């Protein structure tokens, strides 16, 4: 079947089945175009919860589908590919427990730790955080959530993205450290786990200097998963939806160089937009989902032979929901 055939079939199945398709901004264009809703991680979690269809097909990465299932356990959540975010895979429950133990060894009591996990983490990690009185954040609300966490008077243990944790610390004039970097965690307000996004590590200050030399009036825009020195040298730092909004409000002739995933940057606008890297910043797992996969998963609903359904252990889901709900309360 050609892509055109898949598109026709997907539209037919969408019409026939009680299904909603959502897609993250990093999905391939042809998949993205098939979605009923698109958004950043926070928006997609919110939209999916409000949606009343019994089936939801999530075009994105594993933790996104899991979050919907946790928030709406009765909904049947399917993913065309159970593709895992590489950053989310950098920490599991055992790594989390080891990190807490390391802090205890360094003289910080467990009761004095407020854990915050970036939504880019497994249900298991979210559950551990929920059990310890902590909460979830996304790239669009991380500052707000950390501010709230600090009100507890405890030290923040931020997992898994060290860059997001460090960037918020800089923004708020706080101190941060990364577990294992040799510094004393007792001296830091925000203690970060040593995780990162390999796609957002591609952007460097040299890339910013290159564009500023070439186009002195250019605006440099980056995602908070980029390195702290890159975010500090940028004109704007925001989540994917915040980046889109910021660029839409600029005059068309304004040149911009954007430090985030290629599919989003390429879709922003065709002129005066540059990728902030000489290497194509593609997220391998986001790019795994194809039109054929989307068709197959919809067809499995039609044939009543469901494939790639997202399922989460009940006890894990219960505690992960506590951590997610605490974020939504704020
Ligand atoms: P957003 O929540 O900003 O869409 O980010 C998700 C993500 O995975 C960025 O790499
Ligand atoms: Fe995960 Fe990075 Fe891909 Fe975002 S871009 S889904 S953080 S690997």
Short mmCIF file of C-alpha atoms and ligand atoms in Angstrom, two decimals:
data_model
loop_
_atom_site.label_atom_id
_atom_site.label_comp_id
_atom_site.label_asym_id
_atom_site.label_seq_id
_atom_site.Cartn_x
_atom_site.Cartn_y
_atom_site.Cartn_z
CA UNK A 1 0.00 0.00 0.00
CA UNK A 2 1.21 3.55 -0.72
CA UNK A 3 1.11 6.40 1.81
CA UNK A 4 -1.97 7.75 -0.02
CA UNK A 5 -3.73 4.38 0.44
CA UNK A 6 -2.85 4.37 4.14
CA UNK A 7 -4.18 7.91 4.53
CA UNK A 8 -7.52 6.97 2.90
CA UNK A 9 -7.83 3.89 5.10
CA UNK A 10 -6.95 5.84 8.25
CA UNK A 11 -9.62 8.43 7.44
CA UNK A 12 -12.17 5.65 6.83
CA UNK A 13 -11.32 3.96 10.14
CA UNK A 14 -11.41 7.27 12.02
CA UNK A 15 -14.91 7.84 10.68
CA UNK A 16 -16.08 4.34 11.58
CA UNK A 17 -14.50 3.82 15.03
CA UNK A 18 -14.96 5.71 18.30
CA UNK A 19 -11.33 6.65 18.37
CA UNK A 20 -9.33 9.82 18.94
CA UNK A 21 -5.84 10.17 17.48
CA UNK A 22 -3.35 12.46 19.19
CA UNK A 23 0.18 13.28 18.06
CA UNK A 24 3.14 15.03 19.66
CA UNK A 25 4.79 17.84 17.65
CA UNK A 26 7.87 15.65 17.00
CA UNK A 27 5.94 13.11 14.91
CA UNK A 28 6.60 12.81 11.18
CA UNK A 29 4.43 15.20 9.13
CA UNK A 30 2.33 12.49 7.49
CA UNK A 31 1.45 10.97 10.90
CA UNK A 32 1.00 14.40 12.53
CA UNK A 33 -1.52 15.38 9.82
CA UNK A 34 -3.79 12.46 10.72
CA UNK A 35 -4.22 13.55 14.35
CA UNK A 36 -7.37 15.05 15.89
CA UNK A 37 -5.24 16.84 18.48
CA UNK A 38 -1.58 17.79 18.76
CA UNK A 39 0.33 19.47 21.56
CA UNK A 40 3.19 19.36 24.03
CA UNK A 41 3.35 16.70 26.75
CA UNK A 42 1.18 18.64 29.19
CA UNK A 43 -1.46 19.64 26.63
CA UNK A 44 -1.72 16.10 25.26
CA UNK A 45 -2.18 14.61 28.74
CA UNK A 46 -4.91 17.19 29.48
CA UNK A 47 -6.69 16.75 26.12
CA UNK A 48 -6.60 12.98 26.33
CA UNK A 49 -8.21 13.02 29.77
CA UNK A 50 -11.04 15.30 28.63
CA UNK A 51 -11.70 13.22 25.52
CA UNK A 52 -14.75 10.95 25.76
CA UNK A 53 -14.01 8.35 23.06
CA UNK A 54 -13.33 4.87 24.49
CA UNK A 55 -10.23 4.40 22.30
CA UNK A 56 -7.27 6.73 22.13
CA UNK A 57 -4.36 6.22 19.75
CA UNK A 58 -1.27 8.07 20.92
CA UNK A 59 1.39 8.88 18.32
CA UNK A 60 4.37 9.71 20.48
CA UNK A 61 6.66 7.89 22.90
CA UNK A 62 5.89 5.39 25.66
CA UNK A 63 5.68 7.65 28.71
CA UNK A 64 3.05 9.81 26.94
CA UNK A 65 0.69 6.89 26.30
CA UNK A 66 1.32 5.61 29.84
CA UNK A 67 0.40 8.99 31.35
CA UNK A 68 -2.99 8.93 29.58
CA UNK A 69 -3.67 5.37 30.74
CA UNK A 70 -2.77 6.33 34.32
CA UNK A 71 -5.01 9.40 34.25
CA UNK A 72 -7.91 7.64 32.45
CA UNK A 73 -7.71 3.96 33.41
CA UNK A 74 -11.00 3.06 31.70
CA UNK A 75 -9.84 4.36 28.33
CA UNK A 76 -8.18 1.85 25.99
CA UNK A 77 -4.93 3.52 24.99
CA UNK A 78 -3.06 2.19 21.97
CA UNK A 79 0.22 3.29 20.41
CA UNK A 80 1.14 2.63 16.77
CA UNK A 81 4.66 1.87 18.09
CA UNK A 82 5.58 1.40 21.74
CA UNK A 83 8.63 3.61 21.14
CA UNK A 84 10.54 4.59 24.28
CA UNK A 85 11.95 8.04 25.01
CA UNK A 86 15.70 7.46 25.45
CA UNK A 87 15.85 9.92 28.36
CA UNK A 88 12.99 8.18 30.20
CA UNK A 89 14.92 4.91 29.87
CA UNK A 90 17.90 6.36 31.71
CA UNK A 91 16.17 5.84 35.06
CA UNK A 92 14.16 2.92 36.44
CA UNK A 93 12.85 2.20 39.94
CA UNK A 94 16.17 0.72 41.07
CA UNK A 95 18.19 3.72 39.85
CA UNK A 96 15.73 5.96 41.66
CA UNK A 97 16.12 4.06 44.96
CA UNK A 98 19.92 4.14 44.58
CA UNK A 99 19.82 7.92 44.09
CA UNK A 100 17.80 8.38 47.28
CA UNK A 101 20.24 6.12 49.17
CA UNK A 102 23.20 8.15 47.87
CA UNK A 103 21.60 11.33 49.20
CA UNK A 104 20.97 9.64 52.56
CA UNK A 105 24.62 8.57 52.64
CA UNK A 106 25.58 12.20 51.99
CA UNK A 107 23.65 13.20 55.13
CA UNK A 108 20.26 14.21 53.67
CA UNK A 109 17.34 12.48 55.39
CA UNK A 110 14.70 10.85 53.16
CA UNK A 111 12.04 13.02 54.84
CA UNK A 112 13.96 16.11 53.77
CA UNK A 113 13.81 15.21 50.06
CA UNK A 114 11.05 16.45 47.75
CA UNK A 115 11.27 14.37 44.55
CA UNK A 116 10.09 15.84 41.27
CA UNK A 117 10.09 13.79 38.10
CA UNK A 118 9.95 15.18 34.60
CA UNK A 119 6.96 13.62 32.79
CA UNK A 120 9.58 11.96 30.51
CA UNK A 121 9.91 9.03 32.92
CA UNK A 122 8.34 5.60 33.37
CA UNK A 123 5.18 4.94 35.39
CA UNK A 124 7.39 3.05 37.87
CA UNK A 125 9.51 6.15 38.57
CA UNK A 126 6.42 8.39 38.80
CA UNK A 127 4.94 5.93 41.32
CA UNK A 128 8.11 6.03 43.48
CA UNK A 129 7.99 9.82 43.40
CA UNK A 130 4.28 9.81 44.32
CA UNK A 131 4.91 7.46 47.25
CA UNK A 132 7.59 9.81 48.57
CA UNK A 133 5.22 12.82 48.52
CA UNK A 134 6.56 14.19 45.24
CA UNK A 135 5.08 15.25 41.92
CA UNK A 136 5.47 15.37 38.16
CA UNK A 137 6.36 18.36 35.97
CA UNK A 138 6.60 19.01 32.24
CA UNK A 139 8.84 21.40 30.33
CA UNK A 140 6.07 24.00 30.30
CA UNK A 141 5.43 24.08 34.06
CA UNK A 142 8.75 22.95 35.60
CA UNK A 143 9.50 26.34 37.18
CA UNK A 144 6.07 26.55 38.83
CA UNK A 145 6.29 22.98 40.12
CA UNK A 146 9.82 23.44 41.50
CA UNK A 147 8.73 26.68 43.18
CA UNK A 148 5.90 24.76 44.84
CA UNK A 149 8.27 21.92 45.81
CA UNK A 150 10.69 24.36 47.44
CA UNK A 151 7.90 25.75 49.63
CA UNK A 152 8.07 22.44 51.53
CA UNK A 153 11.51 23.58 52.79
CA UNK A 154 13.00 20.33 51.45
CA UNK A 155 15.75 19.70 48.93
CA UNK A 156 14.53 18.92 45.43
CA UNK A 157 15.61 15.62 43.88
CA UNK A 158 14.99 16.21 40.18
CA UNK A 159 14.88 13.22 37.80
CA UNK A 160 15.80 12.29 35.11
CA UNK A 161 16.80 15.39 33.07
CA UNK A 162 19.79 17.18 34.56
CA UNK A 163 19.57 19.97 31.97
CA UNK A 164 15.98 20.89 32.80
CA UNK A 165 16.82 20.85 36.52
CA UNK A 166 19.94 22.98 36.02
CA UNK A 167 18.15 25.42 33.71
CA UNK A 168 15.36 26.03 36.22
CA UNK A 169 17.94 26.47 39.01
CA UNK A 170 19.74 29.14 36.95
CA UNK A 171 16.43 30.85 36.09
CA UNK A 172 15.49 31.00 39.78
CA UNK A 173 18.96 31.97 41.08
CA UNK A 174 19.29 28.65 42.94
CA UNK A 175 22.20 26.22 43.29
CA UNK A 176 22.16 22.81 41.65
CA UNK A 177 24.37 19.75 41.35
CA UNK A 178 24.29 16.47 39.46
CA UNK A 179 24.49 13.23 41.44
CA UNK A 180 28.01 11.87 41.02
CA UNK A 181 29.62 15.15 39.90
CA UNK A 182 31.84 15.21 43.00
CA UNK A 183 30.09 18.10 44.73
CA UNK A 184 28.30 17.87 48.08
CA UNK A 185 24.53 17.55 47.44
CA UNK A 186 23.91 19.25 50.79
CA UNK A 187 25.10 22.51 49.17
CA UNK A 188 22.51 22.35 46.36
CA UNK A 189 18.87 23.43 46.32
CA UNK A 190 18.15 21.18 43.33
CA UNK A 191 19.91 17.82 43.10
CA UNK A 192 19.65 16.45 39.57
CA UNK A 193 19.86 12.88 38.34
CA UNK A 194 22.42 12.42 35.57
CA UNK A 195 19.94 11.94 32.70
CA UNK A 196 19.69 13.89 29.45
CA UNK A 197 18.16 13.97 25.99
CA UNK A 198 20.70 13.03 23.33
CA UNK A 199 18.78 15.00 20.67
CA UNK A 200 18.92 18.27 22.64
CA UNK A 201 22.61 17.69 23.50
CA UNK A 202 23.35 18.32 19.81
CA UNK A 203 22.99 22.09 20.19
CA UNK A 204 26.09 24.05 21.19
CA UNK A 205 27.02 27.64 21.97
CA UNK A 206 29.22 27.56 18.82
CA UNK A 207 26.05 27.00 16.75
CA UNK A 208 24.52 30.10 18.38
CA UNK A 209 27.69 32.13 17.69
CA UNK A 210 27.65 30.96 14.07
CA UNK A 211 24.08 32.21 13.54
CA UNK A 212 24.58 35.45 15.48
CA UNK A 213 27.67 36.24 13.34
CA UNK A 214 25.81 35.49 10.12
CA UNK A 215 22.51 37.19 11.05
CA UNK A 216 23.07 39.69 13.90
CA UNK A 217 19.31 40.21 14.42
CA UNK A 218 18.41 36.52 14.57
CA UNK A 219 16.42 35.18 17.53
CA UNK A 220 17.79 32.02 19.12
CA UNK A 221 15.17 29.73 20.60
CA UNK A 222 15.80 26.59 22.61
CA UNK A 223 14.01 23.85 24.54
CA UNK A 224 14.89 23.55 28.25
CA UNK A 225 16.33 20.07 27.62
CA UNK A 226 19.27 21.86 25.94
CA UNK A 227 22.51 22.39 27.87
CA UNK A 228 22.46 25.29 30.39
CA UNK A 229 25.04 27.29 28.41
CA UNK A 230 22.85 27.01 25.30
CA UNK A 231 19.70 28.13 27.14
CA UNK A 232 21.58 31.02 28.75
CA UNK A 233 22.75 32.22 25.33
CA UNK A 234 19.23 31.95 23.82
CA UNK A 235 16.65 34.72 23.42
CA UNK A 236 13.79 32.41 24.38
CA UNK A 237 13.56 29.05 26.15
CA UNK A 238 10.30 27.11 26.25
CA UNK A 239 8.39 23.88 25.80
CA UNK A 240 7.41 22.83 22.28
CA UNK A 241 4.04 24.63 22.42
CA UNK A 242 5.65 27.73 23.97
CA UNK A 243 8.24 27.75 21.15
CA UNK A 244 5.49 27.56 18.50
CA UNK A 245 3.50 30.38 20.15
CA UNK A 246 6.61 32.59 20.49
CA UNK A 247 7.54 32.15 16.82
CA UNK A 248 3.96 32.69 15.57
CA UNK A 249 3.92 36.08 17.29
CA UNK A 250 7.13 37.22 15.54
CA UNK A 251 7.01 39.05 12.18
CA UNK A 252 7.46 36.62 9.24
CA UNK A 253 10.72 38.34 8.20
CA UNK A 254 12.28 37.74 11.63
CA UNK A 255 15.00 35.09 11.31
CA UNK A 256 14.95 32.38 13.97
CA UNK A 257 17.25 29.44 14.76
CA UNK A 258 15.55 26.79 16.85
CA UNK A 259 17.13 24.18 19.11
CA UNK A 260 14.65 21.35 19.23
CA UNK A 261 13.55 18.28 17.26
CA UNK A 262 13.70 18.53 13.46
CA UNK A 263 10.08 17.65 12.55
CA UNK A 264 8.76 20.51 14.66
CA UNK A 265 11.30 23.06 13.40
CA UNK A 266 10.70 22.03 9.80
CA UNK A 267 6.95 22.54 10.20
CA UNK A 268 7.13 25.96 11.91
CA UNK A 269 7.35 28.08 8.81
CA UNK A 270 9.19 27.57 5.60
CA UNK A 271 11.15 30.82 5.53
CA UNK A 272 13.63 32.47 7.87
CA UNK A 273 13.71 29.42 10.16
CA UNK A 274 16.94 27.53 10.77
CA UNK A 275 17.83 24.39 12.68
CA UNK A 276 20.31 25.31 15.42
CA UNK A 277 22.74 22.54 14.49
CA UNK A 278 24.74 21.27 11.55
CA UNK A 279 23.49 17.76 12.40
CA UNK A 280 19.81 16.93 11.74
CA UNK A 281 18.31 16.75 15.26
CA UNK A 282 15.88 13.86 14.80
CA UNK A 283 14.47 11.96 17.76
CA UNK A 284 14.92 8.34 16.65
CA UNK A 285 12.03 6.95 18.69
CA UNK A 286 9.56 9.70 17.79
CA UNK A 287 10.42 9.03 14.15
CA UNK A 288 9.70 5.30 14.42
CA UNK A 289 5.93 5.75 13.98
CA UNK A 290 4.78 5.47 10.37
CA UNK A 291 1.44 5.76 8.58
CA UNK A 292 1.48 1.98 8.18
CA UNK A 293 1.82 1.56 11.98
CA UNK A 294 -1.06 3.98 12.55
CA UNK A 295 -3.21 2.10 10.04
CA UNK A 296 -2.34 -1.29 11.63
CA UNK A 297 -3.31 -0.16 15.11
CA UNK A 298 -6.65 1.27 13.89
CA UNK A 299 -7.32 -1.87 11.87
CA UNK A 300 -6.70 -3.94 15.02
CA UNK A 301 -9.61 -2.07 16.67
CA UNK A 302 -11.85 -2.69 13.64
CA UNK A 303 -10.95 -6.40 13.62
CA UNK A 304 -11.29 -6.64 17.42
CA UNK A 305 -7.73 -7.98 17.61
CA UNK A 306 -6.18 -5.13 19.59
CA UNK A 307 -2.40 -4.68 19.35
CA UNK A 308 0.03 -2.38 21.17
CA UNK A 309 -2.33 -1.54 24.00
CA UNK A 310 -0.75 0.42 26.87
CA UNK A 311 -1.27 -1.36 30.19
CA UNK A 312 0.05 -0.24 33.58
CA UNK A 313 0.18 -2.33 36.76
CA UNK A 314 -2.65 -1.22 39.08
CA UNK A 315 -0.51 -0.42 42.14
CA UNK A 316 2.06 1.44 40.03
CA UNK A 317 -0.72 3.36 38.27
CA UNK A 318 -2.30 4.33 41.61
CA UNK A 319 0.87 6.02 42.90
CA UNK A 320 1.90 7.45 39.54
CA UNK A 321 -1.56 9.07 39.37
CA UNK A 322 -0.99 10.65 42.78
CA UNK A 323 2.20 12.31 41.43
CA UNK A 324 0.44 13.42 38.21
CA UNK A 325 -2.62 14.72 40.04
CA UNK A 326 -0.41 16.82 42.34
CA UNK A 327 0.93 18.53 39.20
CA UNK A 328 -2.58 19.19 37.86
CA UNK A 329 -3.65 20.68 41.21
CA UNK A 330 -0.98 23.35 40.69
P1 LIG B 1 7.37 19.09 25.39
O1 LIG B 1 6.60 18.75 26.62
O2 LIG B 1 7.96 20.46 25.41
O3 LIG B 1 6.55 18.84 24.17
O4 LIG B 1 8.66 18.14 25.33
C1 LIG B 1 8.59 16.78 25.20
C2 LIG B 1 9.88 16.21 24.80
O5 LIG B 1 10.06 15.03 24.79
C3 LIG B 1 10.94 17.12 24.43
O6 LIG B 1 12.05 16.41 24.01
FE1 LIG B 2 12.86 11.75 24.67
FE2 LIG B 2 14.65 13.49 23.70
FE3 LIG B 2 13.02 12.18 22.06
FE4 LIG B 2 12.07 14.10 23.67
S1 LIG B 2 13.52 14.34 21.96
S2 LIG B 2 11.16 12.09 23.27
S3 LIG B 2 13.35 13.76 25.50
S4 LIG B 2 14.63 11.27 23.39
#
